[in-house]
Each structure stands twice: as C-alpha cells, then as structure tokens.
Coordinates of C-alpha atoms in Angstrom, one line a residue:
X28 CA 2.2 19.4 6.5
X29 CA 2.4 15.6 6.8
X30 CA 5.0 13.9 4.7
X31 CA 4.7 10.3 3.6
X32 CA 7.3 8.2 1.8
X33 CA 6.3 4.8 0.4
X34 CA 9.1 2.5 -0.7
X35 CA 7.1 0.0 -2.8
X36 CA 5.8 -0.9 -6.2
X37 CA 2.5 -0.9 -8.1
X38 CA 0.5 -1.9 -4.9
X39 CA 1.7 1.2 -3.0
X40 CA 1.0 3.1 -6.2
X41 CA -2.6 2.0 -5.9
X42 CA -2.6 2.9 -2.3
X43 CA -1.3 6.4 -2.7
X44 CA -3.1 7.4 -5.9
X45 CA -5.8 9.3 -4.1
X46 CA -4.3 9.9 -0.7
X47 CA -3.0 13.4 -1.2
X48 CA -6.3 14.6 -2.7
X49 CA -8.4 12.8 -0.1
X50 CA -6.3 14.3 2.8
X51 CA -6.5 17.8 1.2
X52 CA -10.3 17.6 1.0
X53 CA -10.2 16.7 4.8
X54 CA -8.1 19.7 5.6
X55 CA -4.8 17.9 6.0
X56 CA -1.9 19.1 4.0
X57 CA 0.4 16.3 2.7
X58 CA 3.3 15.4 0.5
X59 CA 2.9 11.8 -0.7
X60 CA 5.8 10.2 -2.5
X61 CA 5.8 6.7 -3.9
X62 CA 9.1 5.1 -5.0
X63 CA 8.0 2.9 -7.8
X64 CA 9.4 -0.2 -9.4
X65 CA 6.8 -2.6 -10.7
X66 CA 6.7 -5.8 -8.8
X67 CA 9.6 -4.8 -6.6
X68 CA 10.2 -7.2 -3.6
X69 CA 12.1 -6.5 -0.4
X70 CA 15.2 -8.2 -1.7
X71 CA 15.5 -5.8 -4.6
X72 CA 14.8 -2.8 -2.3
X73 CA 17.8 -3.9 -0.2
X74 CA 20.0 -4.5 -3.2
X75 CA 19.1 -1.0 -4.4
X76 CA 20.1 0.5 -1.0
X77 CA 23.4 -1.4 -1.3
X78 CA 24.2 -0.1 -4.7
X79 CA 22.7 3.4 -4.3
X80 CA 21.0 3.0 -7.7
X81 CA 18.5 5.7 -8.8
X82 CA 16.2 2.9 -9.8
X83 CA 12.9 4.3 -8.7
X84 CA 10.4 6.4 -10.6
X85 CA 9.4 9.3 -8.3
X86 CA 5.6 9.5 -8.1
X87 CA 4.4 12.7 -6.3
X88 CA 0.9 13.1 -4.8
X89 CA -0.5 10.3 -7.0
X90 CA 1.1 11.6 -10.2
X91 CA 3.9 10.1 -12.3
X92 CA 7.0 12.1 -12.9
X93 CA 10.1 11.5 -15.1
X94 CA 12.4 11.8 -12.1
X95 CA 14.5 8.7 -11.1
X96 CA 15.7 8.5 -7.6
X97 CA 17.5 6.3 -5.1
X98 CA 16.2 5.4 -1.6
X99 CA 18.9 7.4 0.2
X100 CA 18.2 10.5 -2.0
X101 CA 14.5 10.2 -1.2
X102 CA 15.3 9.9 2.6
X103 CA 17.4 13.0 2.5
X104 CA 14.8 15.0 0.6
X105 CA 12.3 15.7 3.4
X106 CA 11.7 15.5 7.1
X107 CA 9.4 12.5 6.6
X108 CA 6.6 11.8 9.1
X109 CA 5.8 8.3 7.8
X110 CA 8.0 5.9 5.9
X111 CA 6.1 2.8 4.6
X112 CA 7.3 -0.3 2.9
X113 CA 5.8 -3.7 1.9
X114 CA 6.6 -7.0 0.3
X115 CA 5.8 -7.6 -3.4
X116 CA 2.5 -9.4 -3.8
X117 CA 3.9 -12.5 -5.3
X118 CA 6.2 -13.1 -2.3
X119 CA 3.8 -11.7 0.4
X120 CA 2.7 -15.1 1.7
X121 CA 6.2 -16.6 2.0
X122 CA 8.0 -15.8 5.2
X123 CA 11.4 -16.7 3.9
X124 CA 11.3 -13.9 1.4
X125 CA 11.0 -11.2 4.1
X126 CA 14.3 -11.9 5.8
X127 CA 17.0 -10.8 6.1
X128 CA 15.9 -8.0 3.7
X129 CA 13.2 -6.3 5.8
X130 CA 15.5 -6.2 8.8
X131 CA 18.3 -4.8 6.8
X132 CA 16.1 -2.2 5.2
X133 CA 14.6 -1.1 8.5
X134 CA 18.1 -0.9 10.2
X135 CA 19.3 1.2 7.4
X136 CA 16.4 3.6 7.5
X137 CA 16.4 3.8 11.3
X138 CA 20.1 4.7 11.4
X139 CA 19.3 7.7 9.2
X140 CA 16.1 8.7 10.8
X141 CA 17.5 8.3 14.3
X142 CA 20.1 11.0 13.5
X143 CA 18.1 13.3 11.2
X144 CA 14.4 12.8 11.7
X145 CA 13.5 11.1 15.0
X146 CA 9.8 12.0 14.5
X147 CA 9.6 9.6 11.5
X148 CA 7.4 6.5 12.0
X149 CA 8.1 3.3 10.0
X150 CA 5.1 1.2 9.0
X151 CA 4.4 -1.9 7.0
X152 CA 1.7 -1.9 4.4
X153 CA -0.2 -5.2 4.3
X154 CA -0.9 -5.9 0.7
X155 CA -3.9 -8.0 -0.5
X156 CA -4.7 -11.4 -2.0
X157 CA -5.4 -11.7 -5.7
X158 CA -9.0 -11.8 -7.0
X159 CA -10.7 -15.2 -7.3
X160 CA -9.9 -16.5 -10.8
X161 CA -6.8 -14.2 -11.2
X162 CA -4.5 -15.1 -14.1
X163 CA -1.4 -13.7 -12.3
X164 CA 1.4 -16.2 -12.9
X165 CA 2.3 -16.2 -9.2
X166 CA -1.2 -17.2 -8.1
X167 CA -0.3 -20.9 -8.6
X168 CA 2.1 -20.5 -5.6
X169 CA -1.1 -20.3 -3.5
X170 CA -3.0 -23.0 -5.4
X171 CA -5.0 -20.3 -7.0
X172 CA -6.9 -19.8 -3.8
X173 CA -7.6 -16.3 -2.6
X174 CA -8.2 -17.5 0.9
X175 CA -4.9 -19.4 1.1
X176 CA -3.0 -16.4 -0.2
X177 CA -4.7 -14.0 2.3
X178 CA -4.1 -16.4 5.2
X179 CA -0.5 -16.7 4.3
X180 CA 0.2 -13.0 3.7
X181 CA -1.6 -12.0 6.9
X182 CA 0.5 -14.4 9.0
X183 CA 3.7 -13.0 7.4
X184 CA 2.8 -9.3 7.8
X185 CA 1.6 -9.6 11.4
X186 CA 4.7 -11.6 12.3
X187 CA 7.0 -9.0 10.8
X188 CA 5.1 -6.1 12.3
X189 CA 5.4 -7.7 15.8
X190 CA 9.0 -8.6 15.3
X191 CA 10.1 -5.0 14.4
X192 CA 7.5 -3.1 16.5
X193 CA 5.8 -1.6 13.5
X194 CA 2.2 -0.4 13.0
X195 CA 0.5 -2.2 10.1
X196 CA -1.6 -0.5 7.5
X197 CA -4.2 -3.3 7.2
X198 CA -5.2 -2.9 3.6
X199 CA -5.2 -6.7 3.0
X200 CA -7.5 -7.3 5.9
X201 CA -10.1 -4.6 4.9
X202 CA -10.1 -5.6 1.3
X203 CA -10.7 -9.2 2.3
X204 CA -13.5 -8.1 4.6
X205 CA -15.0 -6.0 1.8
X206 CA -15.0 -9.0 -0.4
X207 CA -17.5 -10.7 1.9
X208 CA -19.9 -7.7 1.8
X209 CA -22.4 -6.5 -0.8
X210 CA -21.9 -5.4 -3.5
X211 CA -18.3 -6.9 -3.7
X212 CA -19.0 -10.6 -3.5
X213 CA -17.5 -11.7 -6.8
X214 CA -18.6 -15.3 -6.4
X215 CA -22.2 -14.0 -6.5
X216 CA -21.7 -11.8 -9.5
X217 CA -20.7 -8.7 -7.5
X218 CA -18.1 -6.0 -8.3
X219 CA -14.5 -6.9 -8.1
X220 CA -12.2 -4.6 -6.2
X221 CA -9.5 -5.5 -8.7
X222 CA -9.2 -4.2 -12.2
X223 CA -7.0 -7.1 -13.6
X224 CA -7.2 -9.8 -11.0
X225 CA -4.5 -8.2 -8.7
X226 CA -4.2 -4.4 -9.0
X227 CA -7.0 -2.4 -7.5
X228 CA -10.1 -1.3 -9.3
X229 CA -10.2 2.3 -10.5
X230 CA -11.7 4.1 -8.7
X231 CA -13.3 1.9 -6.0
X232 CA -10.3 -0.3 -4.9
X233 CA -8.0 2.7 -4.9
X234 CA -10.5 4.7 -3.0
X235 CA -10.8 2.0 -0.3
X236 CA -7.0 2.0 0.1
X237 CA -6.9 5.7 0.5
X238 CA -9.6 5.5 3.2
X239 CA -7.6 2.8 5.0
X240 CA -4.4 4.9 4.9
X241 CA -6.4 8.0 6.2
X242 CA -7.8 6.0 9.0
X243 CA -4.4 4.5 10.0
X244 CA -2.2 7.5 9.6
X245 CA -4.5 10.3 10.6
X246 CA -7.3 8.7 12.6
X247 CA -9.9 10.1 10.2
X248 CA -13.0 8.0 10.0
X249 CA -14.0 7.2 6.5
X250 CA -17.5 8.6 7.1
X251 CA -15.9 12.0 7.6
X252 CA -14.3 12.0 4.1
X253 CA -15.8 14.1 1.3
X254 CA -13.4 13.4 -1.5
X255 CA -14.8 12.0 -4.7
X256 CA -12.2 10.8 -7.3
X257 CA -12.2 12.6 -10.6
X258 CA -12.8 10.1 -13.4
X259 CA -9.7 8.9 -15.3
X260 CA -9.7 9.4 -19.0
X261 CA -12.4 7.2 -20.6
X262 CA -13.8 6.3 -17.2
X263 CA -17.4 6.9 -15.9
X264 CA -17.8 9.2 -12.9
X265 CA -17.7 7.3 -9.6
X266 CA -21.0 6.1 -8.2
X267 CA -21.3 8.0 -4.9
X268 CA -23.5 5.2 -3.4
X269 CA -20.6 2.8 -3.9
X270 CA -18.1 5.2 -2.4
X271 CA -20.5 5.6 0.6
X272 CA -20.6 1.8 1.0
X273 CA -16.8 1.6 0.9
X274 CA -16.6 4.2 3.6
X275 CA -19.1 2.2 5.7
X276 CA -17.1 -1.0 5.3
X277 CA -13.8 0.7 6.2
X278 CA -15.3 2.2 9.4
X279 CA -16.8 -1.1 10.4
X280 CA -13.7 -3.1 9.8
X281 CA -12.0 -4.6 12.8
X282 CA -14.9 -3.9 15.1

C-alpha cells in the first residue's frame, strides 16, 4: 500500500478527491489523507506545528470526516511514502511568503522522517493560476492576469523545489497547458477547468489533477487509467470523451 499525506487546503482537496479511487482502478492500493484548512498558507502551517493545534480536518481517500488532527499526530499515524505540501493560492506568486516557513516545515518533517520513516519522500504541489475573469479577491495582486499569476507562481515553486531538492507535482503547469488546448480555451467560449474561478471543475479539473498525481507519484501514464468519476449529487455523468481528452493532454504535457 502506498500512503500519501497532503498538508494543504482546498487546492490539495481538489487534487486528492479522486486519487485513491483512480489508483485503486489501476491496481494500486493507497491511503490518501489531506489535512484541510481552507486557504491555509505555509505561514499558518508552521504556526500550527509550533502550537501543536489539532486545526486540520482529516479527509481520507477523498472523503470528509469529522476528525480534527494536528500535523505531528498525522505524521505519527502511518509510515508515509509521500508527504506533500504547497503554498496557498493567493500567496503562490510571492516569493517572500514561502520563507522562512517552507524551510522550517521541511526541517521539522525531515527530522521526524529521518528517524522514523526514511522511505518518505517530500514533494511540493505546484498550484495553479486563477481562471480568466476570476472574482477572487486576491486576483488583483496579479493585476487580474492569469498569465502573470502563472508566471509568478511557477517561478516560486521551481525555485523552492530546487532549493530544497524536492520533486514537484506540476499541476499548475499542466492546467495552464490544458487551457491552451481544445476544448478548454475559455477565451474562445471553451470549458473552464475551474468551477468558481479558482477551485477545480467537478469532475474534469479534479480528474486532471488526479491524473497528474498518478503520473508523478506512480509513473502511470494517463492513457492507462480506466477510472471514471461517479457523478456528485445533482451532477451529470462525466463525458468520457472529455476525460479521454484530459488523459491525452496530461500524457503530452512536458514533451
């Protein structure tokens, strides 16, 4: 069994919503935990480590639970294979919001994993730029430009990954690439990968993220994936042609 711990917010919630089910359909047994606080930045993650506060809602295999937990309690819970963190989207393009907090968080986790789970790999999850026309209050920090936000956050994530010798889960890159492809060109009337201007579309945006995580963590090509998300309450079944297009985009990304 592969065990994945995400220390994040609603963006890691989007990323992990289908991951367990997608891996299961591919014959990979997983436990996927997301430590959730909406909009939580690195600075607050570090503050929560310092206080030991059980401030996170424990989300297991894409499902919400009532359990509240601290980061250290979550670290002790399992022999994790992958531990993933990220910056909050609103701060993602501002280098001065990453430090010293990311370094402190990584040092804290590495002190524990070095003693108790040396197999654990730490990764950064590259978040994504807001949709064109997003009404998110923080979008003005990027002059309401998706391209500016993407360029800034990419620079930050790549710099931090290099500094701390971390692999990057390149969700932001692949989402931006998908936005240049049919049928996701919003400027031409295409389908938005966001549901509200910043969180991922259900199911297509979340499906894309799960494909990216499968490719990064398990080296599984998206074309090999058979999982089809079950419709959420009130949602239409997923269009399998669109899912196939997403798999194609993920496989082609970075070539």
